[in-house]
PDB file of C-alpha atoms in Angstrom:
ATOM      1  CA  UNK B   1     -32.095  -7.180  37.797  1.00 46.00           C
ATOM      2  CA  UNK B   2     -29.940 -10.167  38.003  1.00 47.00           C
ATOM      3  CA  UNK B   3     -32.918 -13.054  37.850  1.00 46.00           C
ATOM      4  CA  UNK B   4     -33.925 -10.834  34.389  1.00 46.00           C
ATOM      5  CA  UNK B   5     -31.104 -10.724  32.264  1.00 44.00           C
ATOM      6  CA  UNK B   6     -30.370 -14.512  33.931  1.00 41.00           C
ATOM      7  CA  UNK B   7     -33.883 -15.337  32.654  1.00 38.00           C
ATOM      8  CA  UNK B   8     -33.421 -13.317  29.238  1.00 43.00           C
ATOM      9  CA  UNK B   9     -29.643 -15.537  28.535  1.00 43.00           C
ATOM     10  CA  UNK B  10     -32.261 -18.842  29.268  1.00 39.00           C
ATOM     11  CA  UNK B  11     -34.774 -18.204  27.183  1.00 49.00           C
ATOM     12  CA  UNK B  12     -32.460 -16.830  24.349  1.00 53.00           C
ATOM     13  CA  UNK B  13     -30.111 -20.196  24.392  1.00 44.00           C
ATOM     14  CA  UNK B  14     -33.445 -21.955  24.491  1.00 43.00           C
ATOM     15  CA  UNK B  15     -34.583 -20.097  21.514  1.00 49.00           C
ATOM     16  CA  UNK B  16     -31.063 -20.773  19.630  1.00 50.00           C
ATOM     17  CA  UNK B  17     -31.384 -24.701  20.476  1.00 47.00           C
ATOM     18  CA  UNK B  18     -35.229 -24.840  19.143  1.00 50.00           C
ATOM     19  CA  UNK B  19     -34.029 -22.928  16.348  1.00 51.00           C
ATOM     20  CA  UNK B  20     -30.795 -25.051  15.665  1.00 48.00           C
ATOM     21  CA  UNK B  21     -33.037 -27.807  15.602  1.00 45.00           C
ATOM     22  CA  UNK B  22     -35.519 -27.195  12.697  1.00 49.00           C
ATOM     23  CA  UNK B  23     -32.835 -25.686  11.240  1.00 45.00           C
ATOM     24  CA  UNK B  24     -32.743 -29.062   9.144  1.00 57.00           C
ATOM     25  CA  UNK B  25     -35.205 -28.218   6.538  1.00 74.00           C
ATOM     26  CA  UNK B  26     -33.695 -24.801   5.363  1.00 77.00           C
ATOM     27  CA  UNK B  27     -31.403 -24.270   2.726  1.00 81.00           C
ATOM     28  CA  UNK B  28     -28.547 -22.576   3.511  1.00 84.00           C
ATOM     29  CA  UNK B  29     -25.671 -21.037   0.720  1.00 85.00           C
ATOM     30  CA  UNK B  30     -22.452 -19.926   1.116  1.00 86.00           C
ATOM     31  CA  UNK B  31     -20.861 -17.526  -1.056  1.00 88.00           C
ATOM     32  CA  UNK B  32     -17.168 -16.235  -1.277  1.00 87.00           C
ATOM     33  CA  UNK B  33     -18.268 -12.461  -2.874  1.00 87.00           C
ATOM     34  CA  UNK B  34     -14.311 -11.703  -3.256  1.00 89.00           C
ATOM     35  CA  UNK B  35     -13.597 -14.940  -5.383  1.00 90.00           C
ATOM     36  CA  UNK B  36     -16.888 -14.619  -7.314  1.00 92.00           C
ATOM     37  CA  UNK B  37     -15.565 -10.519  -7.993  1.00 93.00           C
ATOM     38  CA  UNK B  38     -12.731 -11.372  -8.885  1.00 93.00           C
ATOM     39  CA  UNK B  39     -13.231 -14.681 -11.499  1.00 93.00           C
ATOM     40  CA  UNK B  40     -16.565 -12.863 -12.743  1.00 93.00           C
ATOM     41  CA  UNK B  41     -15.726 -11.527 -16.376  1.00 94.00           C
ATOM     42  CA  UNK B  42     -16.930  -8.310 -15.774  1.00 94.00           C
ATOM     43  CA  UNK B  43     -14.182  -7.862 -13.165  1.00 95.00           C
ATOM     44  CA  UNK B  44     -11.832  -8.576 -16.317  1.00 94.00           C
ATOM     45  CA  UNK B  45     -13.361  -6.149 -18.537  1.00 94.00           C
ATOM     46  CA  UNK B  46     -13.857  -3.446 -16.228  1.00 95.00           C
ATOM     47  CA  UNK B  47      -9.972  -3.744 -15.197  1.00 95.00           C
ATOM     48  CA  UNK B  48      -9.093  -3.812 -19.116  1.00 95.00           C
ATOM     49  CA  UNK B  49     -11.311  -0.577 -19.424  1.00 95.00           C
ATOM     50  CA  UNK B  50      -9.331   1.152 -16.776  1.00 96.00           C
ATOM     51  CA  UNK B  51      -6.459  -0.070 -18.388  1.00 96.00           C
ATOM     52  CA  UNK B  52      -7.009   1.516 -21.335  1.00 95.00           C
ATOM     53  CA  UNK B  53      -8.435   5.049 -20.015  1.00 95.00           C
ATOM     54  CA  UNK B  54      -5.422   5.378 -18.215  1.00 96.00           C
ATOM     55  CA  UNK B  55      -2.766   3.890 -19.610  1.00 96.00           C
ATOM     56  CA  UNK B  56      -1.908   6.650 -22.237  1.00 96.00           C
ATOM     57  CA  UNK B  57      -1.293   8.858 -18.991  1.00 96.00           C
ATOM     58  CA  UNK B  58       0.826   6.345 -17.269  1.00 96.00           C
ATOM     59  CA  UNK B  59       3.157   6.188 -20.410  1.00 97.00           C
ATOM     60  CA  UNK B  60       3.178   9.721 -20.139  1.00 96.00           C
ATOM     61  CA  UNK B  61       4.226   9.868 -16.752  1.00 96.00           C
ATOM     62  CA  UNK B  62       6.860   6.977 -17.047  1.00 96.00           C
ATOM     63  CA  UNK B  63       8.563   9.257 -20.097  1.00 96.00           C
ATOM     64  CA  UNK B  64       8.650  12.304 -17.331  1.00 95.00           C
ATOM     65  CA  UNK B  65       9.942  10.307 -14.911  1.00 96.00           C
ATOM     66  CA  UNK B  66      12.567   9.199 -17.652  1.00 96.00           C
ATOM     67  CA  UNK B  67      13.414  13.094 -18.685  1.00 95.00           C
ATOM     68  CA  UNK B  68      13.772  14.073 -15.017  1.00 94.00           C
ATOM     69  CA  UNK B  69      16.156  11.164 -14.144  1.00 95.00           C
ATOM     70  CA  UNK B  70      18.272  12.096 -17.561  1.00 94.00           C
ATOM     71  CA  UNK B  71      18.279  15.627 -16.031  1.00 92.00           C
ATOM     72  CA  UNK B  72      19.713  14.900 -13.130  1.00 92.00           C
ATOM     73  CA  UNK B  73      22.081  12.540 -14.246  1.00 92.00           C
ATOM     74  CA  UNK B  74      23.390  15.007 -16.452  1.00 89.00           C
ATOM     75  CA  UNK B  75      23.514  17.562 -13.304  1.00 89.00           C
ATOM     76  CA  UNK B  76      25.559  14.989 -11.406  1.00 90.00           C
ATOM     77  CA  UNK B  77      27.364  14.235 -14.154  1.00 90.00           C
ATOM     78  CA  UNK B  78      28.445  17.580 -15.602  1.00 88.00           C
ATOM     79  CA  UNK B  79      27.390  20.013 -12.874  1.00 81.00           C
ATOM     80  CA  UNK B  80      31.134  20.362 -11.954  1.00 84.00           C
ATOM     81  CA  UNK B  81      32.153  22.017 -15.585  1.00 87.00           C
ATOM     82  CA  UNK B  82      28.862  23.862 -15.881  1.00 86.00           C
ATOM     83  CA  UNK B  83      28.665  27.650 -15.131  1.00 88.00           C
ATOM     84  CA  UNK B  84      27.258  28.399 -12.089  1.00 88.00           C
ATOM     85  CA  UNK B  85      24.003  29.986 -13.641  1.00 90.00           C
ATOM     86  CA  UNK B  86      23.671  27.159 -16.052  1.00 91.00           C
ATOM     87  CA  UNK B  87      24.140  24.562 -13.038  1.00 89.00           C
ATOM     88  CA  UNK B  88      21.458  26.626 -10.905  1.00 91.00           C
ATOM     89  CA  UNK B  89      19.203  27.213 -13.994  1.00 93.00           C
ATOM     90  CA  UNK B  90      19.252  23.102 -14.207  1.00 91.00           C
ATOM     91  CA  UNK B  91      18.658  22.551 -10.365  1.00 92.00           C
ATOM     92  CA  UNK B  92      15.036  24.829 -11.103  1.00 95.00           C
ATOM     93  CA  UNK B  93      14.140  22.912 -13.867  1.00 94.00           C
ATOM     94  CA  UNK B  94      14.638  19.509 -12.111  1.00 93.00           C
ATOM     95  CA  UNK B  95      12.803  20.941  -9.016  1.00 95.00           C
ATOM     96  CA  UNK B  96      10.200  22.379 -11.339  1.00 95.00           C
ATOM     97  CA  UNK B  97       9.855  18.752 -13.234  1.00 95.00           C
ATOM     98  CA  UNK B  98       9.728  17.019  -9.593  1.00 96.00           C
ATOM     99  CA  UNK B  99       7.232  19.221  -8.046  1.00 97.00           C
ATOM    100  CA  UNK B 100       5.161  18.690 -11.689  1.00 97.00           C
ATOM    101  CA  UNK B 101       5.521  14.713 -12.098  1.00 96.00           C
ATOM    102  CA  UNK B 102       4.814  14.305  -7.891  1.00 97.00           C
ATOM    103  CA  UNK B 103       1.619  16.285  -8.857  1.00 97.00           C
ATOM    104  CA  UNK B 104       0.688  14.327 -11.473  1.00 96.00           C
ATOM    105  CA  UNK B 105       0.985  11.311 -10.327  1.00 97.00           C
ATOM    106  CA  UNK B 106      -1.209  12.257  -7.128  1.00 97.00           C
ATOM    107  CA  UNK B 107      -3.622  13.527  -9.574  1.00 97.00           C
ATOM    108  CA  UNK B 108      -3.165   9.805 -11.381  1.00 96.00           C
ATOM    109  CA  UNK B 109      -3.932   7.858  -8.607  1.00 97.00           C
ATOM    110  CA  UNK B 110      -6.757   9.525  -7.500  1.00 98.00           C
ATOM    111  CA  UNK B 111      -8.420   9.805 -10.774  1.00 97.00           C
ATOM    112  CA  UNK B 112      -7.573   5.987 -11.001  1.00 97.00           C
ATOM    113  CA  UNK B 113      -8.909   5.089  -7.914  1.00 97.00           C
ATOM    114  CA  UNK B 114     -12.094   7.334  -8.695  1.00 97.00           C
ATOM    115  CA  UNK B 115     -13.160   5.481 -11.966  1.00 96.00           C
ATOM    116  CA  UNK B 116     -12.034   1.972 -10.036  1.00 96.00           C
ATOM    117  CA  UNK B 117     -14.112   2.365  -7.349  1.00 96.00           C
ATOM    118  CA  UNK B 118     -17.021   3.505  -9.677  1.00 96.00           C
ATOM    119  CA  UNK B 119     -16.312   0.190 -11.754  1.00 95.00           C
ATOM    120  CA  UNK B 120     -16.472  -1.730  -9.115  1.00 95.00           C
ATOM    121  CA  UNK B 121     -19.195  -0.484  -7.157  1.00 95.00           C
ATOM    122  CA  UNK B 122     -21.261  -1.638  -9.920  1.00 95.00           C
ATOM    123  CA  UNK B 123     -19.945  -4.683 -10.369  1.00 94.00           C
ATOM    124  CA  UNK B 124     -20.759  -5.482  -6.505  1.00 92.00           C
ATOM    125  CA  UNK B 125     -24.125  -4.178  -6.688  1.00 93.00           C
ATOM    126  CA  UNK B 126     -24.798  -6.811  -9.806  1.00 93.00           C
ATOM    127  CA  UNK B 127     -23.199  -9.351  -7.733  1.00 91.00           C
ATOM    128  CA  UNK B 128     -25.543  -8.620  -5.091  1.00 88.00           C
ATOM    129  CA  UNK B 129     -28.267  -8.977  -7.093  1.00 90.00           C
ATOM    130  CA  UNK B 130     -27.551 -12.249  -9.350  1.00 91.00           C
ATOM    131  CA  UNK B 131     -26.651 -13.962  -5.521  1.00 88.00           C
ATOM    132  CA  UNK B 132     -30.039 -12.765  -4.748  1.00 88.00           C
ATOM    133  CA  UNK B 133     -31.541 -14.421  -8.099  1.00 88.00           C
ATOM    134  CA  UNK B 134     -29.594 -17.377  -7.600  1.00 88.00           C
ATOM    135  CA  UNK B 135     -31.402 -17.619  -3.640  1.00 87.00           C
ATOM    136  CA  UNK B 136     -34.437 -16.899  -5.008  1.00 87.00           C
ATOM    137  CA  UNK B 137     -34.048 -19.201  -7.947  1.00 89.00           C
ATOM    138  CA  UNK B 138     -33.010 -22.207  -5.784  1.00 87.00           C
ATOM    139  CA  UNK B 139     -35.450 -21.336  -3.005  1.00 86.00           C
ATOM    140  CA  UNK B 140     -32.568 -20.637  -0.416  1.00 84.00           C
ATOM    141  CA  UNK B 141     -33.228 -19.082   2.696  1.00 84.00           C
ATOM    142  CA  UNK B 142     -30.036 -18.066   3.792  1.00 85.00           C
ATOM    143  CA  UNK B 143     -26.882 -17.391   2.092  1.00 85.00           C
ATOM    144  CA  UNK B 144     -24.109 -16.288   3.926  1.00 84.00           C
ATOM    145  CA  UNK B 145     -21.005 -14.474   2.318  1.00 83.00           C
ATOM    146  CA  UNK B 146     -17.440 -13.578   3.808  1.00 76.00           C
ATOM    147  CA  UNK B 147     -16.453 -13.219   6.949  1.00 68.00           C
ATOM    148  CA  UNK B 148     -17.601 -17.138   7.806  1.00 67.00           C
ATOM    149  CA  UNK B 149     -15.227 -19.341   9.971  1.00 60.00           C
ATOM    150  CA  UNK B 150     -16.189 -22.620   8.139  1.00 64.00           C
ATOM    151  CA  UNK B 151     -18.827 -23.659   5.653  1.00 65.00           C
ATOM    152  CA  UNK B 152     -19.057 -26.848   4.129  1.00 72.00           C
ATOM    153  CA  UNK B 153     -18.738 -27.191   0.035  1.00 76.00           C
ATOM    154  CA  UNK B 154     -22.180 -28.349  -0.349  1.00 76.00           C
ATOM    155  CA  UNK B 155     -23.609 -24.755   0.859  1.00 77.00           C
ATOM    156  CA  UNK B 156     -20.986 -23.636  -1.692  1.00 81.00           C
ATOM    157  CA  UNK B 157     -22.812 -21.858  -4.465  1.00 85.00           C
ATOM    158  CA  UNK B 158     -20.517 -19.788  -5.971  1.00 86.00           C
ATOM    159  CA  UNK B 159     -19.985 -21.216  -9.213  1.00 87.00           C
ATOM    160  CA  UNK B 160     -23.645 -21.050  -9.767  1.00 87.00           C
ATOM    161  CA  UNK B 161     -23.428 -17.324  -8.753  1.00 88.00           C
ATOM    162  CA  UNK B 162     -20.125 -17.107 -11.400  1.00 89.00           C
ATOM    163  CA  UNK B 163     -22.314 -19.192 -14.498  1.00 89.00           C
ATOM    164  CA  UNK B 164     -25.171 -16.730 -14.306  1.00 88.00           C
ATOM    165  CA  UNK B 165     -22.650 -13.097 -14.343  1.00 89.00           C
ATOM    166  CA  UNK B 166     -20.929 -15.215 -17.124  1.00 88.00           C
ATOM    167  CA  UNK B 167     -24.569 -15.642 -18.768  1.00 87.00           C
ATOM    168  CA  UNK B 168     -25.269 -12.066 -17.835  1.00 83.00           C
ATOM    169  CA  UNK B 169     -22.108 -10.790 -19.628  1.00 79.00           C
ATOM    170  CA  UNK B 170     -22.454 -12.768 -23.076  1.00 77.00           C
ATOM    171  CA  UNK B 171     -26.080 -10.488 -23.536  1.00 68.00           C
TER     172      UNK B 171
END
């Protein structure tokens, strides 16, 4: 069992150095998918979208935050000369408010990170398929993407990858 996988590591390093070796007339591309996501223009559109889908409800929930910290401001401030009913009636309503805006705010950043992650699912799947283009395109065999120790910048082809989604977005 021993001679085997000795004889298996062999021929596998053997294979690697053969392969390293005529490895000199591929072309080989590197691309950095979380810089090309992020400097792609559709990356800026689709965040401005979300920014303005959700941005009326953020306002809304910065004012609530504002009326429940006016609330209990005023309870700090004036709870001492209140009545007792009116001081417990205003301890409800701030619980109330806090239970509400804590809701809503889950409810905000789930619905937020719903629609982001269906932005931006799409956005990687077009990247995906403009890097594949580009390979095709420039007859690349191999392009590797994150996750790479080193690369040199000639294997670089990220700003191709970034001209064509720029192309892509002015249709």
């Amino acid at each position: 069992m021993k001679k085997t996988a000795f004889l298996g590591a062999v021929i596998i390093c053997l294979a690697l150095l053969t392969g390293a070796v005529s490895a000199e007339s591929y072309r080989i591309g590197f691309v950095n998918a979380t810089k090309v996501f992020e400097e792609s223009p559709q990356y800026k559109k689709a965040r401005e979208r979300l920014q303005s889908e959700f941005s009326r409800r953020e306002k809304d929930l910065l004012a609530s935050q504002k009326q429940l910290k006016q609330l209990e401001e005023k309870l700090q401030r004036d709870g001492s000369v209140m009545s007792e009913s009116e001081a417990k009636r205003l301890e409800r309503d701030i619980l109330s408010r806090r239970r509400k805006l804590k809701n809503s705010q889950t409810e905000f950043r789930e619905d937020l990170n719903l629609r982001q992650n269906e932005e931006f699912k799409k956005l990687r799947k077009q990247i995906r398929e403009v890097i594949q283009e580009v390979g095709k395109a420039e007859k690349i065999e191999l392009i590797v993407s994150d996750g790479v120790g080193y690369f040199s910048k000639k294997f670089d082809i990220c700003d191709r990858v970034l001209e064509k989604l720029n192309k892509t977005d002015r249709k």
